[in-house]
């Protein structure tokens, strides 16, 4: 039983389609369409930097982005990762590690170009201070207290 | 040019970068006029998506003016104002020919599981995104659409992702007239999915989230029933009691960063040992009736994700999921915007200059100041 009120929602039922079965849009498959890797490929972009590609495909896709090519320690990890398939943790976990290392490398890269990154601004703490001051200040105090206690404990153990 | 720049988990800034160049005959260069931050950008921002490299620019929801065209482009010319679907599609691979424009095989060398997406890590092709003054748009003869003169710019930018993804969530659910639809997540996509569920003839629409301000917005916008899961002892039990046998359809519009279950949050969000916290998907599977449909548009990482799959088998559930096929859906959705059935711009609650991108991400990520959908405006937009 459909409540009459719901039918008053603007647009109610305008796209209702009893043929919208769960296989859509696979039903668009045309037997004449190419199967497998047999379509006429677009012109291929020429790589001007190192582009890593999944080992589940024979080569590069026709287009790709050239942002942030692999470099440094993170780059070594990324090259290792791409030797393994998308089904393997040996692919994804090194990539996650490379992302973390890349963030540290980024700080050194900034410093190397004479730029001191404004991490407080980059993290948007100004917005937290403006809109979420009490919770934010509490969090900062908590982190400072825990770090201070840890430093004090370390100092005492070294002194002893 | 000025562009958003990713520096590591929860660290972004605006900085000068080289201008993009034509690199393929089917490229265009677009001067960005509007660019949104998507809820799925927050997965990148929080460091949850593998191969998100420092130095990349995010942004897959943008509109802009064509500034330069590659040699093979005849459908667009300098000065055209276009909306650019978030997926990059060649239009001629086996998947594009099936209408699966979100699954193109010629736009992403980094993974075979997903097609190319602007500004969404090297796992989706390493393409720079549109949170910048200028952006390179590959396969521009397929994706971009000239914005019709009667479509407002704020509506146009929402047609690049939010509207098609919310609509496809409802479409994939195979909603039949009178069905009860439960949407998990009251972010922009969840709100749009709830709104679109009515278009397919739903008889009852329920939205579940943890933030009252978003639920209030959903109740007004969709319009629908809303419930905060923090007020429930057990959301699945609540849905079962509210619907009798379970919902006919459940939509996961949350994805990898769902709250609500401690173990999922620790494994998926903190330790990142699975492809995200699958709490919403877990609830969707367990809340749907036997023989029902679970439609997933929430974004998850590529590694394994823990869900109660035994219940999928035992209940005979159909799970449908995909990145939205924006190009396929655009003609219909433009009609809906034009007729006033869908009002996408109403979801935009915040506007920031591109220079203020760090605060914009923080406000959206931390759900501050009643933020539903933030929009970035580059200095060269006008």
mmCIF file of C-alpha atoms in Angstrom, chain A residues 141-155:
data_model
loop_
_atom_site.group_PDB
_atom_site.id
_atom_site.type_symbol
_atom_site.label_atom_id
_atom_site.label_comp_id
_atom_site.label_asym_id
_atom_site.label_seq_id
_atom_site.Cartn_x
_atom_site.Cartn_y
_atom_site.Cartn_z
ATOM 1 C CA UNK A 141 46.072 19.978 26.128
ATOM 2 C CA UNK A 142 45.602 16.211 26.317
ATOM 3 C CA UNK A 143 48.240 15.500 23.673
ATOM 4 C CA UNK A 144 50.628 17.983 25.323
ATOM 5 C CA UNK A 145 50.072 16.417 28.752
ATOM 6 C CA UNK A 146 50.675 12.875 27.467
ATOM 7 C CA UNK A 147 53.765 13.953 25.527
ATOM 8 C CA UNK A 148 55.032 15.924 28.536
ATOM 9 C CA UNK A 149 54.530 12.968 30.863
ATOM 10 C CA UNK A 150 56.365 10.717 28.403
ATOM 11 C CA UNK A 151 59.255 13.168 28.117
ATOM 12 C CA UNK A 152 59.438 13.516 31.904
ATOM 13 C CA UNK A 153 59.449 9.733 32.357
ATOM 14 C CA UNK A 154 62.188 9.398 29.747
ATOM 15 C CA UNK A 155 64.251 12.137 31.404
#
